[in-house]
Amino acid sequence: MYVYKIVAHEEDGHYWSSCPDIPEARSVGDTLEELLENAVEGITLALSIYVERRQLLPEPTERGDHPVRLPVITITKALLWDMMLRRKMTRGDLAERLGISPTAAGRLVDFEHTSKLKSLENALTLFSLRLEVTAVDSYAIGTPPITYMGVQP
């Protein structure tokens, strides 16, 4: 869930990326490894654009070459945002239902703000959701280390 893939492009010994699922996401790096690290920030910043526009986040597809594993906090914010839009809930509605300030509610879906996981978990309960985090042995499946976040309705 929310694992986007990028395409790495090499030019003159440097790398830049494109993301077929999120055209706004770009990143650069001097090495492929650095590019993949920077792609997390590039995708996260691009997701912020969708929140500003009050749009659903793009669904990840299999297009692209390199999977980018987003942090659990980012994935949880993405899930919360999508649930809010699907239920036509505003940040003000979220604040009222959680008994928090509108500013605090806005931070829960602000990808550039580091929210507490407990606060995000609490917000997901409004949609009858809870988090389950599973560690996966990345060497057994041949990919970089990952943390997978599953959602149980």
PDB file of C-alpha atoms in Angstrom:
ATOM      1  CA  MET A   1       0.000   0.000   0.000  1.00  0.00           C
ATOM      2  CA  TYR A   2       1.380   3.380  -1.058  1.00  0.00           C
ATOM      3  CA  VAL A   3       4.570   1.906  -2.523  1.00  0.00           C
ATOM      4  CA  TYR A   4       5.268   4.013  -5.568  1.00  0.00           C
ATOM      5  CA  LYS A   5       7.873   3.131  -8.170  1.00  0.00           C
ATOM      6  CA  ILE A   6      10.244   5.513  -9.876  1.00  0.00           C
ATOM      7  CA  VAL A   7      12.168   5.387 -13.121  1.00  0.00           C
ATOM      8  CA  ALA A   8      15.840   6.321 -12.738  1.00  0.00           C
ATOM      9  CA  HIS A   9      17.424   8.327 -15.544  1.00  0.00           C
ATOM     10  CA  GLU A  10      21.204   8.759 -15.823  1.00  0.00           C
ATOM     11  CA  GLU A  11      22.767  11.814 -17.436  1.00  0.00           C
ATOM     12  CA  ASP A  12      26.448  12.730 -17.287  1.00  0.00           C
ATOM     13  CA  GLY A  13      27.085  10.526 -14.246  1.00  0.00           C
ATOM     14  CA  HIS A  14      24.167  11.942 -12.250  1.00  0.00           C
ATOM     15  CA  TYR A  15      20.670  10.589 -11.726  1.00  0.00           C
ATOM     16  CA  TRP A  16      17.185  12.042 -11.768  1.00  0.00           C
ATOM     17  CA  SER A  17      13.877  10.288 -11.366  1.00  0.00           C
ATOM     18  CA  SER A  18      10.362  10.377 -12.654  1.00  0.00           C
ATOM     19  CA  CYS A  19       7.388   8.666 -11.068  1.00  0.00           C
ATOM     20  CA  PRO A  20       4.776   7.346 -13.508  1.00  0.00           C
ATOM     21  CA  ASP A  21       2.058   7.388 -10.837  1.00  0.00           C
ATOM     22  CA  ILE A  22       2.867  10.876  -9.515  1.00  0.00           C
ATOM     23  CA  PRO A  23       4.092  13.143 -12.337  1.00  0.00           C
ATOM     24  CA  GLU A  24       4.844  15.929  -9.825  1.00  0.00           C
ATOM     25  CA  ALA A  25       7.416  13.751  -7.993  1.00  0.00           C
ATOM     26  CA  ARG A  26      11.022  14.368  -8.987  1.00  0.00           C
ATOM     27  CA  SER A  27      14.323  13.706  -7.282  1.00  0.00           C
ATOM     28  CA  VAL A  28      18.028  13.791  -8.068  1.00  0.00           C
ATOM     29  CA  GLY A  29      21.177  12.130  -6.788  1.00  0.00           C
ATOM     30  CA  ASP A  30      24.829  11.590  -7.593  1.00  0.00           C
ATOM     31  CA  THR A  31      24.361   7.825  -7.252  1.00  0.00           C
ATOM     32  CA  LEU A  32      21.425   5.500  -7.713  1.00  0.00           C
ATOM     33  CA  GLU A  33      21.406   4.867  -3.956  1.00  0.00           C
ATOM     34  CA  GLU A  34      21.253   8.604  -3.222  1.00  0.00           C
ATOM     35  CA  LEU A  35      18.509   9.011  -5.811  1.00  0.00           C
ATOM     36  CA  LEU A  36      16.401   6.330  -4.129  1.00  0.00           C
ATOM     37  CA  GLU A  37      16.886   7.994  -0.730  1.00  0.00           C
ATOM     38  CA  ASN A  38      15.920  11.386  -2.160  1.00  0.00           C
ATOM     39  CA  ALA A  39      12.906   9.901  -3.942  1.00  0.00           C
ATOM     40  CA  VAL A  40      11.178   9.486  -0.566  1.00  0.00           C
ATOM     41  CA  GLU A  41      11.230  13.252  -0.078  1.00  0.00           C
ATOM     42  CA  GLY A  42      10.288  13.919  -3.706  1.00  0.00           C
ATOM     43  CA  ILE A  43       7.223  11.702  -3.499  1.00  0.00           C
ATOM     44  CA  THR A  44       6.248  13.038  -0.080  1.00  0.00           C
ATOM     45  CA  LEU A  45       6.401  16.639  -1.290  1.00  0.00           C
ATOM     46  CA  ALA A  46       4.395  15.734  -4.390  1.00  0.00           C
ATOM     47  CA  LEU A  47       1.694  14.128  -2.240  1.00  0.00           C
ATOM     48  CA  SER A  48       1.378  17.482  -0.449  1.00  0.00           C
ATOM     49  CA  ILE A  49       0.291  19.020  -3.744  1.00  0.00           C
ATOM     50  CA  TYR A  50      -2.682  16.653  -3.888  1.00  0.00           C
ATOM     51  CA  VAL A  51      -3.686  17.630  -0.349  1.00  0.00           C
ATOM     52  CA  GLU A  52      -3.460  21.334  -1.238  1.00  0.00           C
ATOM     53  CA  ARG A  53      -5.736  20.665  -4.229  1.00  0.00           C
ATOM     54  CA  ARG A  54      -8.094  18.513  -2.122  1.00  0.00           C
ATOM     55  CA  GLN A  55      -7.577  15.565  -4.478  1.00  0.00           C
ATOM     56  CA  LEU A  56      -7.335  11.851  -3.808  1.00  0.00           C
ATOM     57  CA  LEU A  57      -3.782  10.582  -3.839  1.00  0.00           C
ATOM     58  CA  PRO A  58      -2.788   8.581  -6.912  1.00  0.00           C
ATOM     59  CA  GLU A  59      -3.089   4.811  -6.578  1.00  0.00           C
ATOM     60  CA  PRO A  60       0.290   3.084  -6.900  1.00  0.00           C
ATOM     61  CA  THR A  61       0.658   0.840  -9.928  1.00  0.00           C
ATOM     62  CA  GLU A  62       3.399  -1.492 -11.086  1.00  0.00           C
ATOM     63  CA  ARG A  63       4.755   1.120 -13.504  1.00  0.00           C
ATOM     64  CA  GLY A  64       8.360   2.075 -12.800  1.00  0.00           C
ATOM     65  CA  ASP A  65      11.549   0.223 -11.923  1.00  0.00           C
ATOM     66  CA  HIS A  66      12.489   1.019  -8.333  1.00  0.00           C
ATOM     67  CA  PRO A  67      10.004   0.797  -5.438  1.00  0.00           C
ATOM     68  CA  VAL A  68      10.162   3.682  -2.982  1.00  0.00           C
ATOM     69  CA  ARG A  69       9.193   2.709   0.557  1.00  0.00           C
ATOM     70  CA  LEU A  70       7.560   5.627   2.346  1.00  0.00           C
ATOM     71  CA  PRO A  71       7.801   6.025   6.133  1.00  0.00           C
ATOM     72  CA  VAL A  72       4.930   4.622   8.208  1.00  0.00           C
ATOM     73  CA  ILE A  73       3.894   8.144   9.274  1.00  0.00           C
ATOM     74  CA  THR A  74       3.636   9.237   5.628  1.00  0.00           C
ATOM     75  CA  ILE A  75       1.629   6.151   4.671  1.00  0.00           C
ATOM     76  CA  THR A  76      -0.710   6.686   7.608  1.00  0.00           C
ATOM     77  CA  LYS A  77      -1.261  10.338   6.666  1.00  0.00           C
ATOM     78  CA  ALA A  78      -1.978   9.263   3.080  1.00  0.00           C
ATOM     79  CA  LEU A  79      -4.528   6.737   4.276  1.00  0.00           C
ATOM     80  CA  LEU A  80      -6.173   9.302   6.562  1.00  0.00           C
ATOM     81  CA  TRP A  81      -6.328  11.876   3.767  1.00  0.00           C
ATOM     82  CA  ASP A  82      -7.895   9.453   1.309  1.00  0.00           C
ATOM     83  CA  MET A  83     -10.462   8.320   3.884  1.00  0.00           C
ATOM     84  CA  MET A  84     -11.371  11.940   4.648  1.00  0.00           C
ATOM     85  CA  LEU A  85     -11.951  12.750   0.984  1.00  0.00           C
ATOM     86  CA  ARG A  86     -13.936   9.590   0.344  1.00  0.00           C
ATOM     87  CA  ARG A  87     -16.231  10.557   3.241  1.00  0.00           C
ATOM     88  CA  LYS A  88     -16.289  14.230   2.199  1.00  0.00           C
ATOM     89  CA  MET A  89     -14.762  15.206   5.536  1.00  0.00           C
ATOM     90  CA  THR A  90     -12.938  18.529   5.924  1.00  0.00           C
ATOM     91  CA  ARG A  91     -10.082  19.308   8.276  1.00  0.00           C
ATOM     92  CA  GLY A  92     -12.628  21.208  10.370  1.00  0.00           C
ATOM     93  CA  ASP A  93     -14.843  18.118  10.558  1.00  0.00           C
ATOM     94  CA  LEU A  94     -11.823  16.058  11.593  1.00  0.00           C
ATOM     95  CA  ALA A  95     -10.950  18.585  14.306  1.00  0.00           C
ATOM     96  CA  GLU A  96     -14.491  18.599  15.659  1.00  0.00           C
ATOM     97  CA  ARG A  97     -14.794  14.811  15.748  1.00  0.00           C
ATOM     98  CA  LEU A  98     -11.402  14.383  17.421  1.00  0.00           C
ATOM     99  CA  GLY A  99     -11.899  17.288  19.823  1.00  0.00           C
ATOM    100  CA  ILE A 100      -8.723  19.036  18.668  1.00  0.00           C
ATOM    101  CA  SER A 101      -7.965  22.414  17.124  1.00  0.00           C
ATOM    102  CA  PRO A 102      -8.302  22.915  13.372  1.00  0.00           C
ATOM    103  CA  THR A 103      -4.555  23.581  13.267  1.00  0.00           C
ATOM    104  CA  ALA A 104      -3.814  20.239  14.923  1.00  0.00           C
ATOM    105  CA  ALA A 105      -6.191  18.478  12.528  1.00  0.00           C
ATOM    106  CA  GLY A 106      -4.468  20.100   9.557  1.00  0.00           C
ATOM    107  CA  ARG A 107      -1.115  18.837  10.767  1.00  0.00           C
ATOM    108  CA  LEU A 108      -2.429  15.272  10.757  1.00  0.00           C
ATOM    109  CA  VAL A 109      -2.640  15.445   6.949  1.00  0.00           C
ATOM    110  CA  ASP A 110       0.388  17.716   6.429  1.00  0.00           C
ATOM    111  CA  PHE A 111       3.124  15.508   4.974  1.00  0.00           C
ATOM    112  CA  GLU A 112       5.794  18.003   5.996  1.00  0.00           C
ATOM    113  CA  HIS A 113       4.781  17.881   9.678  1.00  0.00           C
ATOM    114  CA  THR A 114       5.901  14.987  11.852  1.00  0.00           C
ATOM    115  CA  SER A 115       2.775  13.848  13.663  1.00  0.00           C
ATOM    116  CA  LYS A 116       2.679  11.360  16.488  1.00  0.00           C
ATOM    117  CA  LEU A 117       1.653   7.922  15.301  1.00  0.00           C
ATOM    118  CA  LYS A 118      -0.775   7.675  18.231  1.00  0.00           C
ATOM    119  CA  SER A 119      -2.614  10.799  17.023  1.00  0.00           C
ATOM    120  CA  LEU A 120      -2.904   9.347  13.526  1.00  0.00           C
ATOM    121  CA  GLU A 121      -4.103   6.014  14.889  1.00  0.00           C
ATOM    122  CA  ASN A 122      -6.749   7.863  16.879  1.00  0.00           C
ATOM    123  CA  ALA A 123      -7.915   9.693  13.741  1.00  0.00           C
ATOM    124  CA  LEU A 124      -8.184   6.425  11.803  1.00  0.00           C
ATOM    125  CA  THR A 125     -10.599   5.068  14.399  1.00  0.00           C
ATOM    126  CA  LEU A 126     -13.151   7.551  13.008  1.00  0.00           C
ATOM    127  CA  PHE A 127     -13.188   5.320   9.925  1.00  0.00           C
ATOM    128  CA  SER A 128     -13.192   2.060  11.902  1.00  0.00           C
ATOM    129  CA  LEU A 129      -9.574   1.444  10.907  1.00  0.00           C
ATOM    130  CA  ARG A 130      -6.557   0.379  12.913  1.00  0.00           C
ATOM    131  CA  LEU A 131      -2.912  -0.006  11.982  1.00  0.00           C
ATOM    132  CA  GLU A 132      -0.975  -3.230  11.802  1.00  0.00           C
ATOM    133  CA  VAL A 133       2.749  -2.969  11.182  1.00  0.00           C
ATOM    134  CA  THR A 134       4.694  -5.981   9.970  1.00  0.00           C
ATOM    135  CA  ALA A 135       8.452  -6.206   9.499  1.00  0.00           C
ATOM    136  CA  VAL A 136       9.465  -8.150   6.396  1.00  0.00           C
ATOM    137  CA  ASP A 137      12.853  -9.781   5.813  1.00  0.00           C
ATOM    138  CA  SER A 138      13.876  -7.783   2.767  1.00  0.00           C
ATOM    139  CA  TYR A 139      16.794 -10.040   1.944  1.00  0.00           C
ATOM    140  CA  ALA A 140      14.454 -13.007   1.588  1.00  0.00           C
ATOM    141  CA  ILE A 141      12.500 -11.205  -1.113  1.00  0.00           C
ATOM    142  CA  GLY A 142      15.455  -9.425  -2.720  1.00  0.00           C
ATOM    143  CA  THR A 143      14.474  -5.796  -2.110  1.00  0.00           C
ATOM    144  CA  PRO A 144      15.840  -3.017   0.093  1.00  0.00           C
ATOM    145  CA  PRO A 145      14.695  -3.147   3.752  1.00  0.00           C
ATOM    146  CA  ILE A 146      11.025  -2.256   4.089  1.00  0.00           C
ATOM    147  CA  THR A 147       8.325  -1.820   6.626  1.00  0.00           C
ATOM    148  CA  TYR A 148       4.888  -2.765   5.406  1.00  0.00           C
ATOM    149  CA  MET A 149       1.817  -1.163   6.908  1.00  0.00           C
ATOM    150  CA  GLY A 150      -1.381  -3.127   6.528  1.00  0.00           C
ATOM    151  CA  VAL A 151      -4.816  -1.815   7.356  1.00  0.00           C
ATOM    152  CA  GLN A 152      -7.593  -3.886   8.895  1.00  0.00           C
ATOM    153  CA  PRO A 153     -11.129  -2.477   8.634  1.00  0.00           C
TER     154      PRO A 153
END
